[in-house]
mmCIF file of C-alpha atoms in Angstrom:
data_model
loop_
_atom_site.group_PDB
_atom_site.id
_atom_site.type_symbol
_atom_site.label_atom_id
_atom_site.label_comp_id
_atom_site.label_asym_id
_atom_site.label_seq_id
_atom_site.Cartn_x
_atom_site.Cartn_y
_atom_site.Cartn_z
ATOM 1 C CA MET A 1 18.604 -3.606 3.073
ATOM 2 C CA LYS A 2 17.002 -2.726 6.326
ATOM 3 C CA LYS A 3 19.309 -5.105 8.130
ATOM 4 C CA ALA A 4 22.450 -3.575 6.520
ATOM 5 C CA LYS A 5 21.364 -0.020 7.463
ATOM 6 C CA GLY A 6 20.734 -1.052 11.149
ATOM 7 C CA ASN A 7 17.510 -0.832 13.157
ATOM 8 C CA SER A 8 17.459 2.655 14.520
ATOM 9 C CA GLY A 9 13.746 2.417 15.455
ATOM 10 C CA ARG A 10 14.241 -0.843 17.571
ATOM 11 C CA ARG A 11 11.232 -2.323 15.922
ATOM 12 C CA PRO A 12 11.358 -5.834 14.606
ATOM 13 C CA ILE A 13 12.269 -6.169 10.914
ATOM 14 C CA GLY A 14 9.962 -8.364 9.007
ATOM 15 C CA GLU A 15 11.173 -11.047 6.625
ATOM 16 C CA ASP A 16 9.513 -12.710 3.680
ATOM 17 C CA PRO A 17 8.330 -16.143 4.758
ATOM 18 C CA LYS A 18 10.295 -18.961 3.464
ATOM 19 C CA VAL A 19 8.397 -21.637 1.447
ATOM 20 C CA GLU A 20 9.766 -24.853 0.117
ATOM 21 C CA ASP A 21 9.339 -25.075 -3.685
ATOM 22 C CA ALA A 22 6.783 -27.898 -4.404
ATOM 23 C CA LYS A 23 6.214 -29.068 -7.933
ATOM 24 C CA PRO A 24 3.113 -31.224 -8.050
ATOM 25 C CA GLU A 25 0.677 -30.980 -10.976
ATOM 26 C CA ILE A 26 -1.816 -28.878 -8.983
ATOM 27 C CA LEU A 27 -0.596 -27.267 -5.652
ATOM 28 C CA VAL A 28 -3.183 -27.131 -2.936
ATOM 29 C CA THR A 29 -1.860 -25.237 0.031
ATOM 30 C CA ALA A 30 -3.699 -24.192 3.116
ATOM 31 C CA SER A 31 -7.036 -24.972 1.393
ATOM 32 C CA VAL A 32 -6.504 -22.444 -1.393
ATOM 33 C CA VAL A 33 -7.309 -24.272 -4.605
ATOM 34 C CA PRO A 34 -6.543 -23.021 -8.057
ATOM 35 C CA PRO A 35 -9.539 -22.508 -10.291
ATOM 36 C CA ALA A 36 -10.361 -25.293 -12.461
ATOM 37 C CA TRP A 37 -9.921 -23.273 -15.687
ATOM 38 C CA LEU A 38 -6.258 -22.488 -14.936
ATOM 39 C CA LYS A 39 -4.119 -24.508 -17.374
ATOM 40 C CA ASP A 40 -0.498 -25.037 -18.449
ATOM 41 C CA GLY A 41 1.720 -21.858 -18.009
ATOM 42 C CA ALA A 42 -0.867 -20.068 -15.774
ATOM 43 C CA LEU A 43 -0.925 -23.077 -13.470
ATOM 44 C CA ASP A 44 2.913 -22.858 -13.318
ATOM 45 C CA VAL A 45 2.675 -19.258 -12.246
ATOM 46 C CA TRP A 46 0.137 -20.207 -9.553
ATOM 47 C CA ASN A 47 2.287 -22.927 -8.261
ATOM 48 C CA ARG A 48 5.317 -20.558 -8.052
ATOM 49 C CA LEU A 49 3.560 -17.610 -6.336
ATOM 50 C CA ALA A 50 0.579 -18.913 -4.436
ATOM 51 C CA PRO A 51 2.458 -20.572 -1.675
ATOM 52 C CA ARG A 52 4.354 -17.345 -0.823
ATOM 53 C CA LEU A 53 1.072 -15.264 -0.895
ATOM 54 C CA ILE A 54 -0.553 -17.777 1.352
ATOM 55 C CA ALA A 55 2.316 -17.637 3.770
ATOM 56 C CA MET A 56 2.020 -13.875 3.839
ATOM 57 C CA LYS A 57 -1.726 -14.335 4.393
ATOM 58 C CA LEU A 58 -2.510 -12.270 1.119
ATOM 59 C CA LEU A 59 -4.250 -15.114 -0.710
ATOM 60 C CA THR A 60 -7.316 -16.836 0.461
ATOM 61 C CA GLN A 61 -9.824 -19.174 -1.372
ATOM 62 C CA LEU A 62 -12.019 -16.025 -1.796
ATOM 63 C CA ASP A 63 -9.175 -14.512 -3.968
ATOM 64 C CA ALA A 64 -8.602 -17.604 -6.062
ATOM 65 C CA GLU A 65 -10.612 -16.523 -8.977
ATOM 66 C CA THR A 66 -8.929 -13.023 -9.096
ATOM 67 C CA PHE A 67 -5.416 -14.457 -8.553
ATOM 68 C CA GLY A 68 -6.062 -17.034 -11.207
ATOM 69 C CA ARG A 69 -6.940 -14.276 -13.715
ATOM 70 C CA TYR A 70 -3.605 -12.748 -12.713
ATOM 71 C CA CYS A 71 -1.729 -15.982 -13.376
ATOM 72 C CA ARG A 72 -3.472 -16.457 -16.689
ATOM 73 C CA ASN A 73 -2.638 -12.850 -17.799
ATOM 74 C CA PHE A 74 1.009 -13.352 -16.648
ATOM 75 C CA SER A 75 1.314 -16.517 -18.725
ATOM 76 C CA ARG A 76 -0.211 -14.753 -21.779
ATOM 77 C CA TRP A 77 2.225 -11.788 -21.299
ATOM 78 C CA LEU A 78 5.153 -14.230 -21.323
ATOM 79 C CA THR A 79 3.910 -15.812 -24.485
ATOM 80 C CA MET A 80 3.579 -12.369 -26.159
ATOM 81 C CA GLN A 81 7.145 -11.576 -24.996
ATOM 82 C CA ASP A 82 8.385 -14.772 -26.590
ATOM 83 C CA ARG A 83 6.620 -13.864 -29.765
ATOM 84 C CA LEU A 84 8.098 -10.318 -29.760
ATOM 85 C CA ASP A 85 11.518 -11.787 -29.143
ATOM 86 C CA ASP A 86 11.031 -13.818 -32.380
ATOM 87 C CA LYS A 87 9.322 -11.315 -34.598
ATOM 88 C CA GLY A 88 10.314 -7.871 -33.170
ATOM 89 C CA GLU A 89 8.182 -5.047 -32.087
ATOM 90 C CA VAL A 90 7.427 -3.685 -35.626
ATOM 91 C CA TYR A 91 6.850 -5.008 -39.003
ATOM 92 C CA GLU A 92 6.912 -3.374 -42.527
ATOM 93 C CA ILE A 93 4.242 -3.506 -45.182
ATOM 94 C CA GLN A 94 4.240 -2.136 -48.688
ATOM 95 C CA THR A 95 1.264 0.222 -49.392
ATOM 96 C CA ALA A 96 0.483 2.363 -52.444
ATOM 97 C CA SER A 97 2.224 5.167 -50.755
ATOM 98 C CA GLY A 98 5.401 3.302 -49.944
ATOM 99 C CA LEU A 99 6.870 1.238 -47.195
ATOM 100 C CA VAL A 100 5.003 1.553 -43.757
ATOM 101 C CA ARG A 101 6.241 0.316 -40.355
ATOM 102 C CA ARG A 102 3.476 -0.973 -37.953
ATOM 103 C CA TYR A 103 3.472 -2.287 -34.560
ATOM 104 C CA GLU A 104 3.278 -6.047 -34.128
ATOM 105 C CA PRO A 105 -0.117 -6.878 -32.708
ATOM 106 C CA ALA A 106 1.575 -8.851 -29.922
ATOM 107 C CA PHE A 107 3.262 -5.561 -28.864
ATOM 108 C CA ALA A 108 -0.172 -3.858 -28.197
ATOM 109 C CA ILE A 109 -1.521 -7.107 -26.465
ATOM 110 C CA ALA A 110 1.621 -7.359 -24.210
ATOM 111 C CA ASP A 111 1.300 -3.710 -23.402
ATOM 112 C CA ARG A 112 -2.264 -4.029 -22.459
ATOM 113 C CA LEU A 113 -1.612 -7.142 -20.381
ATOM 114 C CA GLU A 114 1.360 -5.402 -18.629
ATOM 115 C CA ARG A 115 -1.070 -2.587 -17.421
ATOM 116 C CA GLN A 116 -3.530 -5.060 -16.103
ATOM 117 C CA LEU A 117 -0.665 -7.198 -14.402
ATOM 118 C CA SER A 118 0.595 -3.895 -12.632
ATOM 119 C CA ALA A 119 -2.788 -3.145 -11.148
ATOM 120 C CA ALA A 120 -3.215 -6.807 -10.013
ATOM 121 C CA GLU A 121 0.275 -6.887 -8.554
ATOM 122 C CA ALA A 122 -0.592 -3.894 -6.291
ATOM 123 C CA ASN A 123 -3.643 -5.668 -4.981
ATOM 124 C CA PHE A 124 -1.608 -8.802 -4.059
ATOM 125 C CA GLY A 125 1.464 -7.103 -2.731
ATOM 126 C CA LEU A 126 3.590 -8.497 -5.679
ATOM 127 C CA ASN A 127 5.838 -5.374 -5.921
ATOM 128 C CA PRO A 128 8.193 -4.119 -3.151
ATOM 129 C CA ALA A 129 6.401 -0.848 -2.672
ATOM 130 C CA GLU A 130 3.003 -2.499 -2.095
ATOM 131 C CA ARG A 131 4.525 -5.040 0.298
ATOM 132 C CA GLN A 132 5.915 -2.277 2.357
ATOM 133 C CA ARG A 133 2.493 -0.511 2.381
ATOM 134 C CA LEU A 134 0.857 -3.735 3.502
ATOM 135 C CA TYR A 135 3.491 -4.311 6.249
ATOM 136 C CA ALA A 136 3.106 -0.805 7.468
ATOM 137 C CA ALA A 137 -0.696 -1.143 7.571
ATOM 138 C CA ARG A 138 -0.504 -4.404 9.396
ATOM 139 C CA ALA A 139 1.921 -2.959 11.878
ATOM 140 C CA ALA A 140 -0.320 0.039 12.522
ATOM 141 C CA GLY A 141 -3.376 -2.261 12.877
ATOM 142 C CA ALA A 142 -1.680 -4.460 15.384
ATOM 143 C CA GLY A 143 -0.926 -1.558 17.704
ATOM 144 C CA ALA A 144 -4.302 0.068 17.432
ATOM 145 C CA GLY A 145 -7.255 -0.761 19.615
ATOM 146 C CA ALA A 146 -10.546 -2.083 18.092
ATOM 147 C CA GLY A 147 -12.273 1.287 18.757
ATOM 148 C CA ASP A 148 -9.456 3.345 16.930
ATOM 149 C CA LEU A 149 -11.559 3.596 13.876
ATOM 150 C CA PHE A 150 -13.626 6.572 15.196
ATOM 151 C CA GLY A 151 -10.799 8.412 16.928
ATOM 152 C CA ASP A 152 -10.432 7.105 20.513
ATOM 153 C CA ASN A 153 -6.884 6.324 19.506
ATOM 154 C CA GLY A 154 -6.687 3.468 21.892
ATOM 155 C CA ARG A 155 -7.189 5.574 25.000
ATOM 156 C CA LYS A 156 -8.486 3.400 27.717
ATOM 157 C CA GLY A 157 -10.211 4.678 30.939
ATOM 158 C CA GLU A 158 -10.915 8.192 29.605
ATOM 159 C CA ASP A 159 -14.690 8.166 29.867
ATOM 160 C CA LYS A 160 -14.964 11.977 30.542
ATOM 161 C CA PRO A 161 -15.718 14.003 27.448
ATOM 162 C CA SER A 162 -13.429 16.848 26.753
ATOM 163 C CA ALA A 163 -14.357 20.594 27.139
ATOM 164 C CA ALA A 164 -14.852 20.844 23.331
ATOM 165 C CA GLN A 165 -17.300 17.872 23.490
ATOM 166 C CA ASN A 166 -19.183 19.664 26.311
ATOM 167 C CA ALA A 167 -19.493 23.018 24.476
ATOM 168 C CA PRO A 168 -22.954 23.750 23.285
ATOM 169 C CA ALA A 169 -23.482 23.625 19.444
ATOM 170 C CA PRO A 170 -23.365 26.939 17.684
ATOM 171 C CA ALA A 171 -26.721 28.397 16.861
ATOM 172 C CA ARG A 172 -27.945 27.604 13.468
ATOM 173 C CA PRO A 173 -28.231 30.611 10.977
ATOM 174 C CA THR A 174 -31.786 31.556 9.930
ATOM 175 C CA SER A 175 -30.785 33.041 6.585
ATOM 176 C CA ALA A 176 -28.606 31.927 3.638
ATOM 177 C CA VAL A 177 -26.148 34.771 4.512
ATOM 178 C CA GLY A 178 -25.456 33.079 7.932
ATOM 179 C CA PHE A 179 -24.175 29.968 6.328
ATOM 180 C CA LEU A 180 -21.454 32.088 4.433
ATOM 181 C CA GLN A 181 -20.091 33.568 7.501
#
């Protein structure tokens, strides 16, 4: 979309890294190994998403357990969606007061998993808004100096303190009323 609009800011437009789809049983890329407890569908999710996240430098071995949880929850969410496709979102039971409609338990489970997935997706940049936020933070960090954290804003060679820094500190009030002024 950015390329179609043009590049009015003349800054380079980032692109998602291209990763060849590999389909081994367990994909080990850039020394990021999936947790041993990751099985079946969750491992498929790992193999599909991990290479892209590694290429974007958003997944390291330190994050493997957390991302493994995301993959497992995503696999469970897919299972619940299949169950809901088969059974529907509600079911009916006969009680003493008549016919009552209730939510299918898979609906509540899928809803809870979806909330957890949304939070995890934000952490790993798995939605467009978070990816843009991460790209912007990286771009801002690349242009800033190492000392920018405390307000020197990358100014080099300015060793002279400003007039505001040379001004004497205001006198401390001696009574509680002085603090209110």
